[in-house]
CSV table of C-alpha atoms and ligand atoms in Angstrom, one decimal:
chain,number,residue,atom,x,y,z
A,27,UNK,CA,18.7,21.2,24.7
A,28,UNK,CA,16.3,19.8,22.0
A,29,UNK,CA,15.7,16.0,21.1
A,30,UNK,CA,17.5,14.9,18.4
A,31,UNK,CA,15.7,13.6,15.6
A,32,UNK,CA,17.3,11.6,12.8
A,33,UNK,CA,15.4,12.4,9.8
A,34,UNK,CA,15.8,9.2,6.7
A,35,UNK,CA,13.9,10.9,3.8
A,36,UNK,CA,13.8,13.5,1.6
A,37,UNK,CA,11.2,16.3,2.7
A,38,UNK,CA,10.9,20.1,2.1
A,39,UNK,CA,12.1,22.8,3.3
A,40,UNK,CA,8.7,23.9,5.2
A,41,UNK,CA,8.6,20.3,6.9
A,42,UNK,CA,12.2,20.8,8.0
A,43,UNK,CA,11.7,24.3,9.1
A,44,UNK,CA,9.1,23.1,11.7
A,45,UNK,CA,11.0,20.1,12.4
A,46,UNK,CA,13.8,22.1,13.6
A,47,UNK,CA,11.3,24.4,15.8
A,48,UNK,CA,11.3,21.1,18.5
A,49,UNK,CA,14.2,18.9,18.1
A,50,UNK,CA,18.0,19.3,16.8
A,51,UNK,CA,17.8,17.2,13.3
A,52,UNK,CA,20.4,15.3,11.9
A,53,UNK,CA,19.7,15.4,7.7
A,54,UNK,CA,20.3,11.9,5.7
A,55,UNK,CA,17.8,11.4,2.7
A,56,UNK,CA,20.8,8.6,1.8
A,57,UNK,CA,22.6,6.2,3.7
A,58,UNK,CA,23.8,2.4,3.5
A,59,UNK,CA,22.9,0.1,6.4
A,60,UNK,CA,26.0,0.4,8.1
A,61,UNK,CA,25.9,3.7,8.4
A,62,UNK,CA,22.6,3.2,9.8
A,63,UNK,CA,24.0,1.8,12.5
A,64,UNK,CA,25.8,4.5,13.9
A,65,UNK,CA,23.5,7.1,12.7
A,66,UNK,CA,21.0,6.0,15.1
A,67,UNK,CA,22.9,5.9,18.2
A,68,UNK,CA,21.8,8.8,19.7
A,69,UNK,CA,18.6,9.8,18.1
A,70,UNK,CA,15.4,9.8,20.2
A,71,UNK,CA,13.1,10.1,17.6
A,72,UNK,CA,13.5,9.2,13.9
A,73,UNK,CA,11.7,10.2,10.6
A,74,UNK,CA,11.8,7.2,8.2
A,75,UNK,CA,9.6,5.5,5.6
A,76,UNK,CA,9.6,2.0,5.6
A,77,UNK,CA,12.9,1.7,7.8
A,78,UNK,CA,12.5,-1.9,9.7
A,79,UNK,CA,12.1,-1.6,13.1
A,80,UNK,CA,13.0,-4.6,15.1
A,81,UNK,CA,15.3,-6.1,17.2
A,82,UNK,CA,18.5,-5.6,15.4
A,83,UNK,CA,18.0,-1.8,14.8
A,84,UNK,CA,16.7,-1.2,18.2
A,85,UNK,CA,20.0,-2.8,19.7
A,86,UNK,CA,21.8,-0.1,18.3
A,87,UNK,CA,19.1,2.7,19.2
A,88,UNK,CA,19.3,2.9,23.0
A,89,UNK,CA,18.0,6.6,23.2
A,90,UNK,CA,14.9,6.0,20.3
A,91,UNK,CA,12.0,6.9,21.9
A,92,UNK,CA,9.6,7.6,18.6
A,93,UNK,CA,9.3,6.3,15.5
A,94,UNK,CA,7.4,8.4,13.1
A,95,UNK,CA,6.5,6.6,9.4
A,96,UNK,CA,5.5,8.5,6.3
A,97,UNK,CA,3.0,5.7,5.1
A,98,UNK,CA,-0.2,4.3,6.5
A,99,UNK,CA,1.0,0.7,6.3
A,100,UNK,CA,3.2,-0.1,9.0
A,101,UNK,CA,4.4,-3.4,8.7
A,102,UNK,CA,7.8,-2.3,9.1
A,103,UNK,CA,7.3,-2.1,12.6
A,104,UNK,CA,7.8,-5.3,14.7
A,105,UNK,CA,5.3,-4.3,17.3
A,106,UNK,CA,6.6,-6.7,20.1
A,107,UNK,CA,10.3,-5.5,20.2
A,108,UNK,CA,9.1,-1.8,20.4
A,109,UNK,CA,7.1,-2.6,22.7
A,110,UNK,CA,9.7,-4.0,25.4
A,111,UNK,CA,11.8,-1.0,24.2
A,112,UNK,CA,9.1,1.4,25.0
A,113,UNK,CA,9.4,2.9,21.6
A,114,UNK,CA,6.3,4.9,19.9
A,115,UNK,CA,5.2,4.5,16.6
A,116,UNK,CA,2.8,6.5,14.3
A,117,UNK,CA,1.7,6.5,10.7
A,118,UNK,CA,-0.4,8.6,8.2
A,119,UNK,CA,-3.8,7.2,7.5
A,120,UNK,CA,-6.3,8.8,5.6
A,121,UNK,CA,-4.7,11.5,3.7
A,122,UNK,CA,-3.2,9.5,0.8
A,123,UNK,CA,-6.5,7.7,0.5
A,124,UNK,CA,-7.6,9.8,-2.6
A,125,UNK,CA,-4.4,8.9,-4.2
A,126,UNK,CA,-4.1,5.3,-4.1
A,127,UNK,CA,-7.8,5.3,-5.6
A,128,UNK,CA,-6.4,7.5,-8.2
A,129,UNK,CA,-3.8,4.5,-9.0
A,130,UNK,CA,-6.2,1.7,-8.4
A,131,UNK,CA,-8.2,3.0,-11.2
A,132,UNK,CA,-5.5,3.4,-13.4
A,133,UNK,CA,-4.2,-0.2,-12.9
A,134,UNK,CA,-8.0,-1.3,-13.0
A,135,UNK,CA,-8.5,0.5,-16.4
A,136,UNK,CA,-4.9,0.0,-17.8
A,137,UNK,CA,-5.0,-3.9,-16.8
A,138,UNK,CA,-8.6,-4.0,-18.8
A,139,UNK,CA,-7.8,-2.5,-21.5
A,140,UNK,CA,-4.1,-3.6,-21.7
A,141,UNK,CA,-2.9,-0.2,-21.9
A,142,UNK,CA,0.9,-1.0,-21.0
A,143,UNK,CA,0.7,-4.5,-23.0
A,144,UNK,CA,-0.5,-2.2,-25.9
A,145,UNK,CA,1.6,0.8,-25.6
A,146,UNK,CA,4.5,-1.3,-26.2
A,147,UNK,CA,3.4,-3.2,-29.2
A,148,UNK,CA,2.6,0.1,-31.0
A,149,UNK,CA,6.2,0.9,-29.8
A,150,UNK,CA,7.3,-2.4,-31.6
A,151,UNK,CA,5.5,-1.5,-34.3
A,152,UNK,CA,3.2,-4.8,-34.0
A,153,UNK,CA,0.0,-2.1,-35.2
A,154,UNK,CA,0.0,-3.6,-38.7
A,155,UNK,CA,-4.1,-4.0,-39.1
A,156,UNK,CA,-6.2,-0.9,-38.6
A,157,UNK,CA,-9.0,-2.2,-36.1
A,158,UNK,CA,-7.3,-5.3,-34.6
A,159,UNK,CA,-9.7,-7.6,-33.1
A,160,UNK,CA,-6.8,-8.8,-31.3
A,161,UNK,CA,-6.2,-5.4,-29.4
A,162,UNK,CA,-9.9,-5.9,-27.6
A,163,UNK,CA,-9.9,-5.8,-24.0
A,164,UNK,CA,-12.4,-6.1,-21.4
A,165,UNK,CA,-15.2,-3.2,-19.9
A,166,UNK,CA,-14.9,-1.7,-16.4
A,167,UNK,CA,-18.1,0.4,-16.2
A,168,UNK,CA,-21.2,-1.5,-14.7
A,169,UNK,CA,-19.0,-4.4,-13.5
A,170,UNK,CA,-18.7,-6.3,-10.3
A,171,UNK,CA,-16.2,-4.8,-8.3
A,172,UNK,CA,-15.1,-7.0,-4.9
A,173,UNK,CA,-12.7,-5.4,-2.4
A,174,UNK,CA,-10.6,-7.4,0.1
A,175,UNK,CA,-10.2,-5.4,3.1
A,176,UNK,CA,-12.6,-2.5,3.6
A,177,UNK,CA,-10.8,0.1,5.3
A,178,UNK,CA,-11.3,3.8,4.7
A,179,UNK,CA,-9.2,3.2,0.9
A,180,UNK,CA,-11.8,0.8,0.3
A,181,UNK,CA,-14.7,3.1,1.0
A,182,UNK,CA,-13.7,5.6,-1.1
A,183,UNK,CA,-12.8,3.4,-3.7
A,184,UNK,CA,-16.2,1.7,-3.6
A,185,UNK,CA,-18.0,5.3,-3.7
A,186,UNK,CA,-16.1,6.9,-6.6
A,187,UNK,CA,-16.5,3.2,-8.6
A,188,UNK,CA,-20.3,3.6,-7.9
A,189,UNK,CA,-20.3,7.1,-8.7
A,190,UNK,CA,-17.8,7.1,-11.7
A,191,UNK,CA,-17.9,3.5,-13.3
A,192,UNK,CA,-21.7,2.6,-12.1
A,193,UNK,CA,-20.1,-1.2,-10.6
A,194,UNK,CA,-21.7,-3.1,-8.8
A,195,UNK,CA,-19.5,-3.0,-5.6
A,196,UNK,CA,-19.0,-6.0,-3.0
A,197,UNK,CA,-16.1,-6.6,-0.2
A,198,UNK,CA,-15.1,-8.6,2.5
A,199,UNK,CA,-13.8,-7.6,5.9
A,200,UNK,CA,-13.6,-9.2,9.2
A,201,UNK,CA,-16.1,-6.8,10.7
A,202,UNK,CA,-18.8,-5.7,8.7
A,203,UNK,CA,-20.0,-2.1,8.0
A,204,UNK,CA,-23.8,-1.5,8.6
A,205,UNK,CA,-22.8,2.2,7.2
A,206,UNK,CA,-22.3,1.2,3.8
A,207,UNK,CA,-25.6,-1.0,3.2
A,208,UNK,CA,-27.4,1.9,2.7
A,209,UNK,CA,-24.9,2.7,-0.6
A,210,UNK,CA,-25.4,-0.7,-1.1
A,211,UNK,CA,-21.7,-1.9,-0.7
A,212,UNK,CA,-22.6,-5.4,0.5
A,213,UNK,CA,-20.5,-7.6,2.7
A,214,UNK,CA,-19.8,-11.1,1.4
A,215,UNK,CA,-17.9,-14.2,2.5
A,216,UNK,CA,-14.7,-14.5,0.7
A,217,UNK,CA,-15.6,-17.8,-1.4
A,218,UNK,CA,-18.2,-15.8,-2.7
A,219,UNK,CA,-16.9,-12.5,-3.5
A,220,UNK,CA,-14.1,-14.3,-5.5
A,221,UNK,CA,-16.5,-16.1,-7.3
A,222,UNK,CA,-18.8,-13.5,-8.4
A,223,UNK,CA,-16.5,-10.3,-9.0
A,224,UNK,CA,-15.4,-9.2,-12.4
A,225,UNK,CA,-12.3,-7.3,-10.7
A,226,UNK,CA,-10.8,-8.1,-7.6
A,227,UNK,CA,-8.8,-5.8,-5.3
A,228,UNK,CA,-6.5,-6.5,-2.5
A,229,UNK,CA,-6.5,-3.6,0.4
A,230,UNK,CA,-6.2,-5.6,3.5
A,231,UNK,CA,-2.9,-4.8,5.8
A,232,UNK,CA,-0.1,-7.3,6.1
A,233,UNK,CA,-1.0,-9.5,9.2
A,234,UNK,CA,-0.1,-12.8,10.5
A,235,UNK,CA,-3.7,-13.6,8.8
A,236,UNK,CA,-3.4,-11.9,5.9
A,237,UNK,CA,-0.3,-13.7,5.0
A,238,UNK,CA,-0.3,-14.9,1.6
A,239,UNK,CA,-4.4,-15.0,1.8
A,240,UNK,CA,-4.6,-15.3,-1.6
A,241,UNK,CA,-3.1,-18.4,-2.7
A,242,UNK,CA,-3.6,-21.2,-5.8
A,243,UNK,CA,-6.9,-22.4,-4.0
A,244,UNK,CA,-8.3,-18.9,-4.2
A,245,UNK,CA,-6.8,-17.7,-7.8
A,246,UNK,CA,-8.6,-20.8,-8.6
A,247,UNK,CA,-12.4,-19.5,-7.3
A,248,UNK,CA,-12.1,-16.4,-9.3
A,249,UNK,CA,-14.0,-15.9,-13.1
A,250,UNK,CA,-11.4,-16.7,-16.0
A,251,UNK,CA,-12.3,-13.1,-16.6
A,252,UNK,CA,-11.3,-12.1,-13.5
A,253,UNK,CA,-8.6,-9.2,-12.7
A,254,UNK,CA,-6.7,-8.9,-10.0
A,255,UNK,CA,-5.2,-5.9,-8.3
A,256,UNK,CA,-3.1,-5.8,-5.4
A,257,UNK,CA,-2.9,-2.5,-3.6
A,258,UNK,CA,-2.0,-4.0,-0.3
A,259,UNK,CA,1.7,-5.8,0.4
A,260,UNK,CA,3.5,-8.3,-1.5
A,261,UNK,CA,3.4,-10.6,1.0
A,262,UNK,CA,-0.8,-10.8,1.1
A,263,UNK,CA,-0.5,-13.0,-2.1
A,264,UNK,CA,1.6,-16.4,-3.6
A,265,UNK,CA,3.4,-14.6,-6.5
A,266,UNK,CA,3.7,-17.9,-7.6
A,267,UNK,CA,0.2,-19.2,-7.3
A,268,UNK,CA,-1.0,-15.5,-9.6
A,269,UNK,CA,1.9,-16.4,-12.3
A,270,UNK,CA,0.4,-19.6,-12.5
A,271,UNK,CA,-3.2,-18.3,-12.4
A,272,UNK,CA,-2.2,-15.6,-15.2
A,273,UNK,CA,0.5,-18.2,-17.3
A,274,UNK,CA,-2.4,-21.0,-17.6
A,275,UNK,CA,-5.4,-18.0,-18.1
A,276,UNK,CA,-7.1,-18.9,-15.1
A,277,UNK,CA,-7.7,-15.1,-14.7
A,278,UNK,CA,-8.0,-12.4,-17.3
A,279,UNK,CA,-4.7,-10.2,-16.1
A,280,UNK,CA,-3.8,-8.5,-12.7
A,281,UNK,CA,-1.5,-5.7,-11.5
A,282,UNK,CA,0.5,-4.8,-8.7
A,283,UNK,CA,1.6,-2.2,-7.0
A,284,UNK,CA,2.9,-3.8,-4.4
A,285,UNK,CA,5.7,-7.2,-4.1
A,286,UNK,CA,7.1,-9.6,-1.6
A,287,UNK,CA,10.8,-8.1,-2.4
A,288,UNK,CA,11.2,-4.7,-3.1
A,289,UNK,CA,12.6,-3.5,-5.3
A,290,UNK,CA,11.3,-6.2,-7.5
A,291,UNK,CA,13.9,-8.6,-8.9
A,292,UNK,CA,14.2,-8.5,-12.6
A,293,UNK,CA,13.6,-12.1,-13.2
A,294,UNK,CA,10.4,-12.5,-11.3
A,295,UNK,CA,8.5,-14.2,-13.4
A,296,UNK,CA,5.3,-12.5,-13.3
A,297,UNK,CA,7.1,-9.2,-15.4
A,298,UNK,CA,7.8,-11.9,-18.0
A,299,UNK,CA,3.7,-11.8,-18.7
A,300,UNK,CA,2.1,-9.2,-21.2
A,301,UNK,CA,-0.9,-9.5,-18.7
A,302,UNK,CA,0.5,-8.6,-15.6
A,303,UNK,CA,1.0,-5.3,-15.4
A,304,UNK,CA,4.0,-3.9,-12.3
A,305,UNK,CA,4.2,-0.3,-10.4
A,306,UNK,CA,7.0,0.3,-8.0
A,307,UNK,CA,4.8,0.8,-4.8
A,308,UNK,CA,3.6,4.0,-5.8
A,309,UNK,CA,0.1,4.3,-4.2
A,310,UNK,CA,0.3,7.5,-2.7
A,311,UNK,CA,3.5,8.4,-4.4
A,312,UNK,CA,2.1,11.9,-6.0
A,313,UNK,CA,3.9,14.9,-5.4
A,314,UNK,CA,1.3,16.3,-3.6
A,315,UNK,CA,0.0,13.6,-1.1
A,316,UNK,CA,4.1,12.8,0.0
A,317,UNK,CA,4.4,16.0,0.7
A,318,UNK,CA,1.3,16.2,2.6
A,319,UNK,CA,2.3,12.3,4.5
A,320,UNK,CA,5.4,13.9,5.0
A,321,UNK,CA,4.3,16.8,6.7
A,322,UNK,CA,1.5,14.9,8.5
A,323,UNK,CA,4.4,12.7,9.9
A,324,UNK,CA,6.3,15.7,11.3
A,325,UNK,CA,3.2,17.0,12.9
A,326,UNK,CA,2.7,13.8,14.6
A,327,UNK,CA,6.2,13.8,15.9
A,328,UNK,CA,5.8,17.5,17.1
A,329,UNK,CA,2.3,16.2,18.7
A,330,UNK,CA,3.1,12.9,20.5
A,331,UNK,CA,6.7,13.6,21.6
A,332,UNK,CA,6.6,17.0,22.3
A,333,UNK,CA,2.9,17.4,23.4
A,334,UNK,CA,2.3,14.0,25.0
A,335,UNK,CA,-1.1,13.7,22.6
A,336,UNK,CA,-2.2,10.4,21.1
A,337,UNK,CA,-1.8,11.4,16.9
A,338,UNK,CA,-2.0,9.2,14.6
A,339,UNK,CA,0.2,6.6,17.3
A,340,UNK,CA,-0.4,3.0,15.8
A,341,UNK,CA,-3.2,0.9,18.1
A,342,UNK,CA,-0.6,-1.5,19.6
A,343,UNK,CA,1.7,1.1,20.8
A,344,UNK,CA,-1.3,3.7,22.1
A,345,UNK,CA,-0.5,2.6,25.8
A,346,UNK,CA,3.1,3.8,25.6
A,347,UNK,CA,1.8,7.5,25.5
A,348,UNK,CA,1.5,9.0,28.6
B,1,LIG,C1,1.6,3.3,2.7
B,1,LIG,O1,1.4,4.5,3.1
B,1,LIG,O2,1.4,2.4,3.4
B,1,LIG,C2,2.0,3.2,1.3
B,1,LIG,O3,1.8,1.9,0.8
B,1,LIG,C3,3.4,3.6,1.1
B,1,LIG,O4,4.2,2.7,1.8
């Protein structure tokens, strides 16, 4: 008999195809928490994307051995309880990392040049004076650029905006990377980087330490030209501290892709500001590249549970592979 596999998202046919090579897969791209519940009561692995993983789910899971997520960011698993279950987890690094550049550079460029603020007053009709002086915005090309958390996003962002936009590219990380001072990406202290860069963008993981990092103290450091771009997790920054930092122009504008509640709520304040600019966590969300996570995720299934290999299994878990 195969494994059964509960599968919580929407993926194609191919994906399924091979899915159904290993394990016997129970289909639902929709359900309500409740139903949840139940659903996951005899599945041994599961397929999800963003699904939390703790205690309370894990209760009702007493056959889940694998949990595979269709992201890189994996902050919906609570490590500790898996652990003591003995459940696996993996994730999808590295192949989305070309498209949340793609989308950093669109929010650094739309934020800027106030693209969405602008689109909509044409909409409005508020283009009444041919040349406004009023519809200026700021340059991105041979600016400083400083990134917050230097993974392998980072890198490639930091290359392309060398390559593409000629910046002048800083970040900060806890461990520095000796590979990247011959490109001359420099490492610099946090107080500083905020201080110097012209745009600012957050890539760091959600950790205990990276918990709002980026609070009133530190909107406060940054250039009143400053943008600010959050490409990481809600959580990472004070949504209050950056309304206040954008409401009182402490900073130029900033974006986000990303928010402490998801879906947004309608009356957060920060949507009430023409310069702050909101996407609805869509990073990596092209066509292509979820398709690609989503196969990469059944792959990693297929590998760890079936083949007993080490793919893509996040580090904290790595010792529950056999
Ligand atoms: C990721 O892969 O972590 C993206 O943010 C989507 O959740």
């Amino acid at each position: 008999m195969k494994p059964k596999l509960l599968i919580l998202r929407e993926i194609e046919h191919h994906t399924k195809d091979l899915l159904s090579e290993h394990f016997d897969i129970e289909y639902h791209p929709s359900y309500s928490l409740e139903e949840l519940q139940n659903l996951i009561q005899d599945a041994e692995a599961l397929l999800t994307m963003g699904t939390l993983i703790d205690e309370n789910l894990i209760k009702n899971a007493p056959n889940l051995k694998i949990v595979s997520n269709i992201s890189v960011g994996y902050d919906n698993f609570d490590t500790h309880a898996m652990k003591k279950a003995g459940i696996i987890g993996t994730h999808t690094p590295y192949i989305l990392n070309d498209s949340v550049v793609d989308l950093t550079f669109g929010l650094m460029i739309g934020a800027a040049r106030r693209i969405s603020e602008l689109n909509s007053a044409v909409k409005r009709g508020l283009w009444t004076v041919k040349n406004d002086i009023n519809f200026y915005g700021l340059d991105i090309h041979h600016k400083k650029l400083g990134i917050i958390g230097m993974g392998r996003i980072g890198e490639d962002l930091a290359k392309r905006a060398k390559l593409g936009f000629f910046m002048d590219v800083s970040y900060h990380n806890r461990h520095k990377k000796p590979n990247l001072d011959e490109e001359n990406i420099i490492w610099k202290p946090l107080d500083q980087l905020l201080q110097e860069s012209d745009f600012i963008v957050m890539l760091t993981p959600l950790t205990e330490e990276t918990k709002y990092m980026i609070d009133e103290a530190k909107f406060k450091q940054m250039k009143n030209t400053a943008i600010f771009i959050n490409m990481s997790r809600g959580a990472t920054v004070d949504e209050k501290a950056l309304y206040n930092a954008l409401k009182n122009n402490e900073i130029y504008a900033a974006a986000s892709d990303v928010f402490v509640k998801e879906p947004v709520n309608k009356d957060n304040p920060l949507l009430q500001l023409d310069n702050f600019t909101a996407t609805p966590h869509i990073g990596s969300a092209s066509k292509e590249t979820r398709n690609d996570m989503a196969q990469l995720a059944a792959e990693n299934l297929i590998e760890v549970f079936i083949k007993g290999n080490h793919q893509n299994v996040v580090p904290e878990l790595q010792f529950l592979v056999k």
